[in-house]
């Protein structure tokens, strides 16, 4: 600090430097600096556990829903779904009830489809189709004279989960197709006596009308800890050869 006469006080400056040096020497030698570029494994593991728990809650939650499918002639079928949120690799199970059907359904088909939707700003041409639909799994069943039926759709492990971005979005759905008879079909007269056989001769050809209906679903990523196991087991099944 300079005095009033304008002379520099060296003694005061020296005492200040000695004091600061003493503070540095008194710094705790056991203190460790953390590497800012190293990920905290404990916190990272806790975040992963939390994310997996949220994923499990979303996909394991039961939310039974009923859907009635009908056309201008009347009711066709009632579809029951246990849930609509699934993980990749899960099995989609649904139930069909034809008890109240007013239109005879000969056959139904269920297809697992993905739909890629391109945002309007990213299309090359205004005439370009905004979406692209791909089929990944298909199941077809005959259901004439059935009162109830069910279906199981396997979600492939090499699919991409549902996502939305500014450029493109990916959505999933179950695409249903029902083949409805255009003519009346004679009902089978059943007997209470099990010893009496029942026979029914179908027509050579049957005109049908195809109607379709889509059920949106959501696919979530699966647990990364079991991802490799699922892929490994899938590869083993595809590599197994049955020799007669």
Coordinates of C-alpha atoms in Angstrom, one line a residue:
X1 CA 0.0 0.0 0.0
X2 CA 1.4 3.4 -1.0
X3 CA 1.8 6.0 1.8
X4 CA 0.8 9.6 1.7
X5 CA 4.2 10.7 0.5
X6 CA 3.9 8.5 -2.6
X7 CA 6.5 5.9 -1.4
X8 CA 5.9 2.2 -1.9
X9 CA 5.7 0.2 1.4
X10 CA 7.8 -3.0 0.6
X11 CA 7.4 -4.3 4.1
X12 CA 3.6 -4.4 3.9
X13 CA 3.8 -6.0 0.4
X14 CA 6.2 -8.7 1.8
X15 CA 3.9 -9.5 4.7
X16 CA 0.9 -9.9 2.2
X17 CA 2.9 -12.4 0.0
X18 CA 4.0 -14.4 3.1
X19 CA 0.4 -14.6 4.3
X20 CA -0.9 -15.8 0.9
X21 CA 1.9 -18.4 0.8
X22 CA 0.9 -19.7 4.3
X23 CA -2.7 -20.1 3.1
X24 CA -1.5 -22.2 0.1
X25 CA 0.7 -24.4 2.3
X26 CA -2.2 -25.0 4.7
X27 CA -4.3 -26.5 1.8
X28 CA -5.6 -30.0 2.6
X29 CA -3.2 -32.5 1.0
X30 CA -5.8 -35.2 1.1
X31 CA -8.2 -33.4 -1.2
X32 CA -8.6 -35.0 -4.6
X33 CA -9.8 -33.3 -7.8
X34 CA -12.5 -35.1 -9.7
X35 CA -12.0 -35.8 -13.4
X36 CA -14.9 -33.9 -15.1
X37 CA -14.7 -36.2 -18.2
X38 CA -15.2 -39.4 -16.2
X39 CA -18.8 -40.6 -15.8
X40 CA -19.9 -41.3 -12.3
X41 CA -20.6 -45.0 -12.4
X42 CA -22.8 -45.0 -9.4
X43 CA -25.1 -42.2 -10.6
X44 CA -25.1 -43.7 -14.1
X45 CA -26.2 -47.0 -12.8
X46 CA -29.0 -45.4 -10.7
X47 CA -30.2 -43.5 -13.7
X48 CA -30.3 -46.7 -15.8
X49 CA -32.2 -48.5 -13.0
X50 CA -34.8 -45.7 -12.9
X51 CA -35.2 -45.7 -16.7
X52 CA -35.7 -49.5 -16.7
X53 CA -38.3 -49.3 -13.9
X54 CA -40.2 -46.6 -15.9
X55 CA -40.0 -48.9 -19.0
X56 CA -41.3 -51.9 -17.0
X57 CA -44.2 -49.9 -15.6
X58 CA -45.3 -48.7 -19.0
X59 CA -45.2 -52.1 -20.7
X60 CA -46.4 -54.2 -17.8
X61 CA -49.4 -52.1 -16.9
X62 CA -52.7 -53.8 -17.8
X63 CA -55.3 -51.6 -19.5
X64 CA -58.0 -53.9 -20.9
X65 CA -59.8 -52.2 -23.8
X66 CA -62.7 -53.4 -25.9
X67 CA -63.3 -52.4 -29.6
X68 CA -66.5 -53.1 -31.5
X69 CA -66.0 -53.5 -35.3
X70 CA -69.1 -53.0 -37.5
X71 CA -70.2 -52.0 -41.0
X72 CA -73.4 -50.8 -42.6
X73 CA -74.9 -54.3 -42.2
X74 CA -74.3 -54.6 -38.5
X75 CA -71.8 -55.9 -35.9
X76 CA -68.9 -58.0 -37.0
X77 CA -66.7 -58.7 -33.9
X78 CA -65.6 -57.4 -30.5
X79 CA -61.9 -57.2 -30.0
X80 CA -60.3 -57.3 -26.6
X81 CA -56.8 -56.1 -25.9
X82 CA -55.1 -56.5 -22.6
X83 CA -52.7 -53.5 -23.3
X84 CA -51.4 -51.4 -26.1
X85 CA -47.9 -50.6 -24.8
X86 CA -45.3 -53.3 -25.6
X87 CA -41.6 -53.8 -25.6
X88 CA -39.6 -55.1 -28.6
X89 CA -39.6 -58.9 -28.4
X90 CA -43.0 -59.1 -26.6
X91 CA -46.0 -61.1 -27.8
X92 CA -49.2 -59.2 -28.6
X93 CA -52.2 -61.2 -27.5
X94 CA -55.8 -60.3 -28.4
X95 CA -59.2 -61.9 -28.2
X96 CA -62.1 -61.9 -30.7
X97 CA -65.7 -62.4 -29.7
X98 CA -68.3 -63.2 -32.5
X99 CA -71.2 -64.0 -30.2
X100 CA -73.1 -60.8 -31.1
X101 CA -72.0 -60.7 -34.8
X102 CA -74.7 -59.8 -37.3
X103 CA -72.5 -60.3 -40.3
X104 CA -70.8 -63.8 -40.8
X105 CA -67.0 -63.5 -40.9
X106 CA -65.3 -66.2 -42.9
X107 CA -61.7 -65.3 -42.2
X108 CA -59.6 -62.6 -40.4
X109 CA -56.0 -61.5 -40.8
X110 CA -53.8 -59.6 -38.3
X111 CA -50.7 -57.8 -39.5
X112 CA -48.1 -56.0 -37.5
X113 CA -47.2 -52.8 -39.4
X114 CA -44.9 -49.8 -39.0
X115 CA -45.6 -46.5 -40.7
X116 CA -42.9 -44.0 -41.4
X117 CA -44.3 -40.4 -41.7
X118 CA -42.1 -37.8 -43.3
X119 CA -42.6 -34.2 -42.2
X120 CA -43.9 -31.8 -44.9
X121 CA -40.7 -29.7 -44.8
X122 CA -38.5 -32.6 -45.6
X123 CA -40.4 -34.0 -48.6
X124 CA -38.6 -33.8 -51.9
X125 CA -41.8 -33.1 -53.8
X126 CA -45.2 -31.9 -52.7
X127 CA -46.7 -34.9 -54.5
X128 CA -44.5 -37.3 -52.5
X129 CA -46.6 -39.7 -50.3
X130 CA -46.2 -38.6 -46.7
X131 CA -46.0 -42.1 -45.3
X132 CA -44.5 -45.5 -46.0
X133 CA -46.1 -48.7 -44.5
X134 CA -44.2 -51.9 -43.9
X135 CA -45.5 -55.3 -42.7
X136 CA -43.4 -57.3 -40.2
X137 CA -45.7 -60.2 -39.1
X138 CA -48.9 -61.7 -40.5
X139 CA -51.4 -64.1 -39.0
X140 CA -54.4 -65.5 -40.8
X141 CA -57.2 -67.6 -39.3
X142 CA -60.5 -69.1 -40.4
X143 CA -63.4 -68.1 -38.1
X144 CA -66.6 -69.2 -39.8
X145 CA -69.1 -70.6 -37.1
X146 CA -66.7 -69.7 -34.4
X147 CA -68.0 -67.9 -31.3
X148 CA -64.6 -66.9 -30.0
X149 CA -61.1 -66.8 -31.2
X150 CA -57.7 -65.3 -30.3
X151 CA -54.4 -64.3 -31.9
X152 CA -50.8 -63.9 -30.9
X153 CA -48.4 -61.6 -32.8
X154 CA -44.7 -61.9 -32.1
X155 CA -42.8 -58.5 -32.2
X156 CA -39.4 -59.1 -34.0
X157 CA -36.3 -58.2 -31.9
X158 CA -34.7 -56.3 -34.9
X159 CA -37.4 -53.7 -35.1
X160 CA -37.2 -50.0 -34.2
X161 CA -39.3 -48.6 -31.3
X162 CA -41.9 -45.8 -31.7
X163 CA -40.3 -42.3 -32.0
X164 CA -41.1 -38.8 -33.2
X165 CA -38.7 -36.3 -34.6
X166 CA -38.8 -33.1 -36.6
X167 CA -37.8 -35.0 -39.8
X168 CA -39.6 -38.3 -39.5
X169 CA -41.7 -40.3 -37.1
X170 CA -42.3 -44.0 -36.7
X171 CA -45.6 -45.4 -35.6
X172 CA -46.9 -48.9 -35.1
X173 CA -50.3 -50.5 -35.5
X174 CA -52.2 -53.8 -35.8
X175 CA -53.9 -53.9 -39.2
X176 CA -57.0 -56.1 -39.1
X177 CA -58.8 -57.5 -42.2
X178 CA -62.1 -59.3 -42.1
X179 CA -63.5 -61.3 -45.0
X180 CA -67.3 -61.0 -44.7
X181 CA -69.7 -63.2 -46.6
X182 CA -72.0 -61.4 -49.0
X183 CA -74.6 -64.1 -48.9
X184 CA -76.4 -65.8 -46.1
X185 CA -74.8 -69.0 -44.8
X186 CA -76.9 -71.8 -43.5
X187 CA -76.2 -72.3 -39.8
X188 CA -75.2 -75.8 -38.6
X189 CA -78.0 -77.5 -36.6
X190 CA -76.3 -78.9 -33.6
X191 CA -77.7 -81.6 -31.4
X192 CA -77.4 -82.1 -27.6
X193 CA -76.7 -85.8 -28.3
X194 CA -72.9 -86.2 -28.7
X195 CA -73.5 -89.5 -30.5
X196 CA -75.2 -87.7 -33.5
X197 CA -72.6 -86.5 -36.0
X198 CA -73.0 -83.1 -37.7
X199 CA -71.9 -82.5 -41.2
X200 CA -71.9 -79.3 -43.3
X201 CA -71.0 -79.0 -47.0
X202 CA -69.5 -75.6 -47.8
X203 CA -70.2 -74.0 -51.2
X204 CA -67.6 -74.2 -53.9
X205 CA -67.1 -70.5 -53.9
X206 CA -68.2 -67.8 -51.5
X207 CA -68.3 -64.1 -52.4
X208 CA -66.8 -62.0 -49.7
X209 CA -66.3 -58.3 -48.8
X210 CA -63.0 -57.3 -47.2
X211 CA -63.0 -54.5 -44.6
X212 CA -60.0 -53.3 -42.6
X213 CA -59.4 -51.6 -39.3
X214 CA -56.3 -50.3 -37.6
X215 CA -55.4 -50.3 -33.9
X216 CA -52.5 -48.0 -32.9
X217 CA -50.0 -49.4 -30.5
X218 CA -46.7 -48.2 -29.0
X219 CA -43.4 -50.1 -29.0
X220 CA -40.8 -49.3 -26.4
X221 CA -37.2 -50.3 -26.3
X222 CA -36.4 -53.5 -24.4
X223 CA -34.1 -54.1 -21.5
X224 CA -30.5 -53.8 -22.8
X225 CA -29.4 -56.5 -20.3
X226 CA -31.6 -59.1 -22.1
X227 CA -31.3 -57.7 -25.6
X228 CA -28.2 -59.8 -26.4
X229 CA -29.8 -62.9 -25.0
X230 CA -32.9 -62.5 -27.1
X231 CA -30.9 -61.9 -30.3
X232 CA -28.6 -64.9 -29.4
X233 CA -31.6 -67.2 -28.9
X234 CA -33.2 -66.0 -32.1
X235 CA -30.0 -66.7 -34.0
X236 CA -29.8 -70.2 -32.5
X237 CA -33.4 -71.0 -33.5
X238 CA -32.7 -69.9 -37.1
X239 CA -29.5 -71.9 -37.3
X240 CA -31.0 -75.2 -36.0
X241 CA -31.6 -77.7 -38.8
X242 CA -34.0 -80.6 -38.4
X243 CA -32.7 -83.7 -40.1
X244 CA -35.1 -86.6 -40.8

